[in-house]
Tab-separated table of C-alpha atoms and ligand atoms in Angstrom:
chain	number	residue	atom	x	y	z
A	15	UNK	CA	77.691	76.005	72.632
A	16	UNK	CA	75.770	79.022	73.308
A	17	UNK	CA	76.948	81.517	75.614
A	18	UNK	CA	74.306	83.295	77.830
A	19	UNK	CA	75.113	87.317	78.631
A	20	UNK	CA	74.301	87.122	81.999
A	21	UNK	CA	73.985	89.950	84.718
A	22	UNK	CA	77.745	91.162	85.221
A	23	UNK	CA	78.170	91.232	81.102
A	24	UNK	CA	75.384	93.692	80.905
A	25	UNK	CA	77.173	95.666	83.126
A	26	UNK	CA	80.631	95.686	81.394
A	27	UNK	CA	81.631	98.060	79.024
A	28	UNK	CA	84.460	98.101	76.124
A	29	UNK	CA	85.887	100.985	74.097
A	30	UNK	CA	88.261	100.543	71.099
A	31	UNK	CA	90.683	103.502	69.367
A	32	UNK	CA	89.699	103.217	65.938
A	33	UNK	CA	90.703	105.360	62.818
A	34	UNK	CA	91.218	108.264	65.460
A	35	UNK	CA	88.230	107.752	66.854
A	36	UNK	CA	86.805	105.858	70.200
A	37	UNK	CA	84.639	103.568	69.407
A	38	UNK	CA	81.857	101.601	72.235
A	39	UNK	CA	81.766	98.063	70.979
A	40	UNK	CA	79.828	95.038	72.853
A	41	UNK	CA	81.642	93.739	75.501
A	42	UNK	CA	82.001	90.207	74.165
A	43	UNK	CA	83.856	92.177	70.763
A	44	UNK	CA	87.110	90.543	69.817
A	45	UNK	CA	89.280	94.216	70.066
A	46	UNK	CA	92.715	92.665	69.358
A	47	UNK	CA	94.571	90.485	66.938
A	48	UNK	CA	96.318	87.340	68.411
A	49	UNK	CA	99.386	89.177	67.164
A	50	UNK	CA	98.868	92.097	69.391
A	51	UNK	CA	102.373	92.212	71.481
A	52	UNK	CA	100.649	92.659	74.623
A	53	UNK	CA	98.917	89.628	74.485
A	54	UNK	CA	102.263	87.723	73.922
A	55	UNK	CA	104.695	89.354	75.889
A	56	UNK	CA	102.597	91.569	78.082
A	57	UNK	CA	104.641	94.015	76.651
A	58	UNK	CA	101.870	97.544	77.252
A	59	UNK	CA	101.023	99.855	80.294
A	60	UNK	CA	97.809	100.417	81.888
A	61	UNK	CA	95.366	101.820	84.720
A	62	UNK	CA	92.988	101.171	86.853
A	63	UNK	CA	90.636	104.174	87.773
A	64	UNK	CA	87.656	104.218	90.057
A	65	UNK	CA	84.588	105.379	88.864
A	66	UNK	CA	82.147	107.147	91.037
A	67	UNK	CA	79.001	108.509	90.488
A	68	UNK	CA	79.946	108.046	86.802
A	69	UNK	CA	82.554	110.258	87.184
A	70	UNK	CA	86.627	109.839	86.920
A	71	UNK	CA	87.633	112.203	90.010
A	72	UNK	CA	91.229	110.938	89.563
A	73	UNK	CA	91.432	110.133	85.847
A	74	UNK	CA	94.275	113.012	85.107
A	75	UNK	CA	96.336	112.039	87.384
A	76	UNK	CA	96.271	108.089	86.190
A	77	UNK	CA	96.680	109.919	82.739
A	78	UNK	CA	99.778	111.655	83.874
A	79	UNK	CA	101.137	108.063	84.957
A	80	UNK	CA	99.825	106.520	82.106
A	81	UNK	CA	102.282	108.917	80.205
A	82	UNK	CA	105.218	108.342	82.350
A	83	UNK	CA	104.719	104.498	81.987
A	84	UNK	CA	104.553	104.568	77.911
A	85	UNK	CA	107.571	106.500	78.225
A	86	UNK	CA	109.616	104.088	80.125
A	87	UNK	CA	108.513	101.821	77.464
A	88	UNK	CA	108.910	103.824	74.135
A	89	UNK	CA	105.564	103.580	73.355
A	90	UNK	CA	103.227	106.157	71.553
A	91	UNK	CA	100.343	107.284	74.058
A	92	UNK	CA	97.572	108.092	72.174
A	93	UNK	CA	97.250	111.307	74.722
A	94	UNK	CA	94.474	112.834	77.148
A	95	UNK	CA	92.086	113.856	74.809
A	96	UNK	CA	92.019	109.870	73.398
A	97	UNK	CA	92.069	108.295	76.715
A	98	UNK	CA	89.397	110.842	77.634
A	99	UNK	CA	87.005	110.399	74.587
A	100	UNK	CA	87.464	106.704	75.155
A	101	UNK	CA	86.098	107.277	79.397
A	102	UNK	CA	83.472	108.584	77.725
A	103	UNK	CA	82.434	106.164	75.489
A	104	UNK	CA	82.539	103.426	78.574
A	105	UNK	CA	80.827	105.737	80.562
A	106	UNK	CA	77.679	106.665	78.135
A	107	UNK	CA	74.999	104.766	79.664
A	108	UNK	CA	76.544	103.522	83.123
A	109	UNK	CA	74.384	103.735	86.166
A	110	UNK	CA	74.851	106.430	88.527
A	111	UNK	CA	74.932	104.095	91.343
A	112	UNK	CA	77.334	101.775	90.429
A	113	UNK	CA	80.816	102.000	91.865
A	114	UNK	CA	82.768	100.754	88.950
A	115	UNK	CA	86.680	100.253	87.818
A	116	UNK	CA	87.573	101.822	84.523
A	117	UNK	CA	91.077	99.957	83.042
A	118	UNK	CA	92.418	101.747	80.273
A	119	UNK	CA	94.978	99.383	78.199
A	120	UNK	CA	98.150	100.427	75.844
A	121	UNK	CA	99.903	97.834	74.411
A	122	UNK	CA	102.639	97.617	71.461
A	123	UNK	CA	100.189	96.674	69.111
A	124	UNK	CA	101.415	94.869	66.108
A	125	UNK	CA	105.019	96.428	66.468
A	126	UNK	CA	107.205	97.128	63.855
A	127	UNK	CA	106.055	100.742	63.983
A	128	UNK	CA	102.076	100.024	63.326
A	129	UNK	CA	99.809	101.996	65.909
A	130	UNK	CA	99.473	100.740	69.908
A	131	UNK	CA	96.713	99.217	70.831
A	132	UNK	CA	94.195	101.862	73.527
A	133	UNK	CA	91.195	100.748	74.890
A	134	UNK	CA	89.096	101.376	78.299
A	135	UNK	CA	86.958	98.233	79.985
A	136	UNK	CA	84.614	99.826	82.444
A	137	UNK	CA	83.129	96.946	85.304
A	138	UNK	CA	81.325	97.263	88.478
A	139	UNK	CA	83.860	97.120	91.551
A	140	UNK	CA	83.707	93.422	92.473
A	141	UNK	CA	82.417	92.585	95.871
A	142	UNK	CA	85.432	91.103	97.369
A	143	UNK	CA	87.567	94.823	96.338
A	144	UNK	CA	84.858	96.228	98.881
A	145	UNK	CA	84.386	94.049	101.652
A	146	UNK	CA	88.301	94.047	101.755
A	147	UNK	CA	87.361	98.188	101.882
A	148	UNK	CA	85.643	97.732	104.895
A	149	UNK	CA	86.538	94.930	106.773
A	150	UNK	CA	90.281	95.212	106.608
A	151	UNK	CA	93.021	92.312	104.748
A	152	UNK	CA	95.498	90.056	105.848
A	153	UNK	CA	98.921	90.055	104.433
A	154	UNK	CA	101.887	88.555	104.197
A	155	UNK	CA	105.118	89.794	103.176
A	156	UNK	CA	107.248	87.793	100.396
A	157	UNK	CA	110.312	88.546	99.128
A	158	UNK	CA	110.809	90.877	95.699
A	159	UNK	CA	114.836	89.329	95.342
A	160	UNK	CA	116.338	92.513	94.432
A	161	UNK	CA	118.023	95.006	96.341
A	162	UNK	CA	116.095	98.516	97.006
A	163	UNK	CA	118.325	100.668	95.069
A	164	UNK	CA	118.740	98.265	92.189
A	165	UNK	CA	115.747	99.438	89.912
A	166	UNK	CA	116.340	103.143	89.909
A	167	UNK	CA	119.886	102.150	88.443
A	168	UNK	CA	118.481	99.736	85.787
A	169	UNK	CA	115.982	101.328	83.367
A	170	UNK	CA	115.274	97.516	81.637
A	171	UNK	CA	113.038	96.456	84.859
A	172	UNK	CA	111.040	99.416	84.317
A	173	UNK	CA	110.567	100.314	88.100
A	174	UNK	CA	108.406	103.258	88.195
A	175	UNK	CA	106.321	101.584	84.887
A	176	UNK	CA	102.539	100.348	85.070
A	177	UNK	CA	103.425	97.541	83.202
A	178	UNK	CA	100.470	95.036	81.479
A	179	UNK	CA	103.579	92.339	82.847
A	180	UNK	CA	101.924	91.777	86.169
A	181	UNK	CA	101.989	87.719	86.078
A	182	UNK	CA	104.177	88.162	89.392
A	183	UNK	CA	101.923	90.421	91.033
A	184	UNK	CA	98.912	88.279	90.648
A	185	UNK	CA	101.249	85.105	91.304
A	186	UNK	CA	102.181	86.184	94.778
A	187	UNK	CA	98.053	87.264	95.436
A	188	UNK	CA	97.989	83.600	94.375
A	189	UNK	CA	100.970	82.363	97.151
A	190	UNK	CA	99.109	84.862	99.216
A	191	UNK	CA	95.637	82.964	99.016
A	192	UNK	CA	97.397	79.395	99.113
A	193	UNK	CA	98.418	80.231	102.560
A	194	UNK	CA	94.781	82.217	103.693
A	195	UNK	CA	95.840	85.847	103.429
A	196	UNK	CA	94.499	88.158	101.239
A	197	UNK	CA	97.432	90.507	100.040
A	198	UNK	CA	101.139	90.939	100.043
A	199	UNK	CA	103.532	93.820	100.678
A	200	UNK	CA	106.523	93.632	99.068
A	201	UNK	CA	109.899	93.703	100.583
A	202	UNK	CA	113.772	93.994	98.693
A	203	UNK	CA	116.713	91.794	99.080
A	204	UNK	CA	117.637	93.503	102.310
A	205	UNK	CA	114.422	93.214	103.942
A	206	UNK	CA	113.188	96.960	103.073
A	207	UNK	CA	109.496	97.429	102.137
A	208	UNK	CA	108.361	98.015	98.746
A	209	UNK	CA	104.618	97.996	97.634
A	210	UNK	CA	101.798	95.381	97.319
A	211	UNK	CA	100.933	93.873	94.004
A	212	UNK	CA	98.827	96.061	93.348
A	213	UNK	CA	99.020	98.840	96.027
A	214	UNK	CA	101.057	101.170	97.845
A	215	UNK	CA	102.409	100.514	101.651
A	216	UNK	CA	101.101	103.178	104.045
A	217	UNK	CA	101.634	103.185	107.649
A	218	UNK	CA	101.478	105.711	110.295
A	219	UNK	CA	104.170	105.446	112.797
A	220	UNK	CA	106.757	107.955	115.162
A	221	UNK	CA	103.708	110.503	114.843
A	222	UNK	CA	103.679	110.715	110.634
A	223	UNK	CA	101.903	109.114	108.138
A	224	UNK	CA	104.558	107.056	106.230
A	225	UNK	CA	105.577	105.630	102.769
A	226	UNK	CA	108.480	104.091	101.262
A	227	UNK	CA	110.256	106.031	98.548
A	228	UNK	CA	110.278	105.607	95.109
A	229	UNK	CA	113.836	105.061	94.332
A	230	UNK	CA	112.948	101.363	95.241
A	231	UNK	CA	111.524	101.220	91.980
A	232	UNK	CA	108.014	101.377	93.330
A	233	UNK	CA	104.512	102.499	91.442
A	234	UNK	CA	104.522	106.516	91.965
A	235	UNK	CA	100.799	105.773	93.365
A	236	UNK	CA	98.156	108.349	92.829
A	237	UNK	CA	96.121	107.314	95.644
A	238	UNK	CA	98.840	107.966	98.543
A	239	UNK	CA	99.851	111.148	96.710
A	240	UNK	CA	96.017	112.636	96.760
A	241	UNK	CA	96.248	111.086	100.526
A	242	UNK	CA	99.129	112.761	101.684
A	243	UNK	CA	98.572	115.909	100.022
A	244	UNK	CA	95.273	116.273	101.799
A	245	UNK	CA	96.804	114.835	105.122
A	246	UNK	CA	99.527	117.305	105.336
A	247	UNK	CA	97.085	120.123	104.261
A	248	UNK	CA	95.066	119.264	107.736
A	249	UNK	CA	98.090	119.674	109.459
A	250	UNK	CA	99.237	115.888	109.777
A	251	UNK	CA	102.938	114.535	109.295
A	252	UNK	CA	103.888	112.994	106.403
A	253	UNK	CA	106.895	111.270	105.196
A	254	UNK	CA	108.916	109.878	102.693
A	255	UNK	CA	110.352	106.763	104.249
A	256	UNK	CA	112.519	103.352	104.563
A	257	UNK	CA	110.840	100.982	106.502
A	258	UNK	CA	111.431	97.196	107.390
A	259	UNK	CA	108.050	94.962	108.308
A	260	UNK	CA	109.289	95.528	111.867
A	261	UNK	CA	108.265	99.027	111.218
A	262	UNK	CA	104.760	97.923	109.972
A	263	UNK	CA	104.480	95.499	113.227
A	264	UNK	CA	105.547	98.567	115.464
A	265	UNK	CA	103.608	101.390	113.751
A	266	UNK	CA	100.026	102.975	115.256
A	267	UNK	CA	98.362	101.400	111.837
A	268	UNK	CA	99.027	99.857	108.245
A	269	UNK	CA	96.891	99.855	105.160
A	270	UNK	CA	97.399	99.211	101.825
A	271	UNK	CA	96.198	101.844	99.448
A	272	UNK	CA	94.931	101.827	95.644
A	273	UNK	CA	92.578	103.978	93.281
A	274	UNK	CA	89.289	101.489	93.077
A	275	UNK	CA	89.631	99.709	97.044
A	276	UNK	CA	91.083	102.676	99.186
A	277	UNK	CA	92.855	102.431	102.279
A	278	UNK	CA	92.047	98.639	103.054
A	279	UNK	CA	93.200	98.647	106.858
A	280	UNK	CA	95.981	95.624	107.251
A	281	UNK	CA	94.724	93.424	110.711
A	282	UNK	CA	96.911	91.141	109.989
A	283	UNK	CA	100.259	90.963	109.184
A	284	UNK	CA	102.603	87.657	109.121
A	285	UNK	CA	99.870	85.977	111.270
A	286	UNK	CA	100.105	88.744	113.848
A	287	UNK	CA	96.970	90.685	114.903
A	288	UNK	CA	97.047	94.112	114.862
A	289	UNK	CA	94.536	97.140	115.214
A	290	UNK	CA	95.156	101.013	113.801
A	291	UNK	CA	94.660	102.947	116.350
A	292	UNK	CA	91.828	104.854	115.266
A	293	UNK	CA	93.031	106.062	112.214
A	294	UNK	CA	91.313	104.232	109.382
A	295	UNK	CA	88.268	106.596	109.624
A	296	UNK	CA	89.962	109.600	109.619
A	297	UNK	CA	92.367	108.373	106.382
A	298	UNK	CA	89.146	107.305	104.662
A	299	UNK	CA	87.752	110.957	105.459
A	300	UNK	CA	90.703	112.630	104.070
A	301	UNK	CA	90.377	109.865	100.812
A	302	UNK	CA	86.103	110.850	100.074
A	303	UNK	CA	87.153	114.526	99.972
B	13	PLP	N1	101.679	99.804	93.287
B	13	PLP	C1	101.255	98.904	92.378
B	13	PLP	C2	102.198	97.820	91.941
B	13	PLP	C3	99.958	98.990	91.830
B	13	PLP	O1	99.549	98.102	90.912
B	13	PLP	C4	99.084	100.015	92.289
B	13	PLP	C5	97.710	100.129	91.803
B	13	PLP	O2	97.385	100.030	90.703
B	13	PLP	C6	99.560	100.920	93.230
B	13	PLP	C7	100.858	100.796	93.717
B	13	PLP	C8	98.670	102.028	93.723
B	13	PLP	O3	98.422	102.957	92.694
B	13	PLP	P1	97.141	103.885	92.702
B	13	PLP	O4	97.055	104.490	94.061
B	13	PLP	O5	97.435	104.903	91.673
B	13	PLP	O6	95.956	103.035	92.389
């Protein structure tokens, strides 16, 4: 059979840790071994950073995760300076105008003590990421089945961790699409919100800009940290809190928030309509800074 390259392979990109080095290899490159451990137990840590203007605004601070996360997991992270040479490598000859997503992956390798596995995949944002940006999502909550204090007590579910494990996050997307919505928020055993499968729960209610804490095990996002940072500098309210989906339906606006699609305003949530007040502009202005 003969594969054709067509228009979205030319525009990936794939860089391989090699002998020390980073190495650019074409994107159709077989990088790792069927032995590789996160191929066969998903057992690695990643990121997903947004690439503008062929820049990585926000790469440090996915680095600094990206540490955290191969800590939970005893693995060896190859460090800044490899991640970095290996965003370079992806980025070489991208075009300037191209909004991409950069994943950088670190997996357990062979095990047994043989190096991880690091590599960055560099691919233009896909289309649905952006209209989602701009014309707002549906969601549904689903149930996580564990309580919202459990986690923090039990280092072996790796709360807190970027996993490569993420067949339940994309499974509820799945449930998600099955019944016509486009994303899920998260909620624990008692009913208290978590995150979305691949985002982090933002809504602005009682006059602050709110988020549920990370003792619940949630991702420490970067995106809602750079938000509120800049939020509170221009004098708005923001807070650390527990929140039910009654909160969401109650509060001025809800969005989910993430690196590569921003603030994607939720109009939707459990089949209920809702608007936000106003406040998606001024949350995407504080995000573009
Ligand atoms: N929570 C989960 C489970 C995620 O997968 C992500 C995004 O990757 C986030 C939160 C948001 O993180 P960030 O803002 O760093 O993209």
């Amino acid at each position: 059979m003969v594969r054709q390259a067509g228009p979205v392979d030319d525009q990936r990109r794939v860089a391989v840790w090699r002998d020390g080095g980073a190495v650019a290899v074409p994107a159709d490159e077989p990088v790792v071994t069927a032995f590789d451990q996160g191929l066969g137990r998903g057992d690695g840590v990643f990121e997903s950073v947004a690439v503008l203007r062929r820049g990585t605004p926000h790469l440090d601070a996915h680095l600094a995760r990206m540490a955290t996360s191969a800590a939970l997991l005893e693995l060896v992270d190859p460090g800044p300076t490899a991640w970095h040479a290996l965003v370079d490598a992806v980025l070489a000859d991208w075009p300037d105008d191209v909004e991409g997503v950069c994943r950088l992956f670190l997996t357990r390798g062979l095990g047994d003590g043989l190096p991880p596995t690091a590599l960055a995949l560099l691919a233009p944002v896909p289309e649905e990421t952006v209209r989602q940006r701009t014309e707002g999502i549906s969601v549904v909550s689903l149930g996580l089945g564990v309580p919202a204090d459990f986690r923090q007590q039990a280092p072996w579910l790796l709360g807190g961790a970027k996993t490569l494990s993420y067949a339940v996050n994309m499974a509820a997307q799945r449930h998600a699409h099955h019944l016509g919505v486009d994303d899920v928020v998260f909620t624990s055993l008692e009913g208290q919100l978590l995150e979305g499968p691949t985002s982090t729960v933002v809504w602005a209610g009682g006059g602050a800009l709110r988020t549920p804490p990370l003792e619940t095990g949630i991702l420490p996002g970067t995106t809602v940290a750079r938000l509120f940072a800049r939020a509170a500098a221009a004098g708005w309210r923001t807070s650390v809190s527990w929140g039910t989906v009654a909160d969401l339906h109650a509060a001025d606006a809800v969005w989910l928030v993430s690196g590569v699609r921003g603030a994607a305003p939720v109009h939707t949530l459990d089949g209920v309509r809702r608007g936000d007040a106003g406040l998606t502009g001024p949350i995407r202005e504080l995000l573009a800074r």
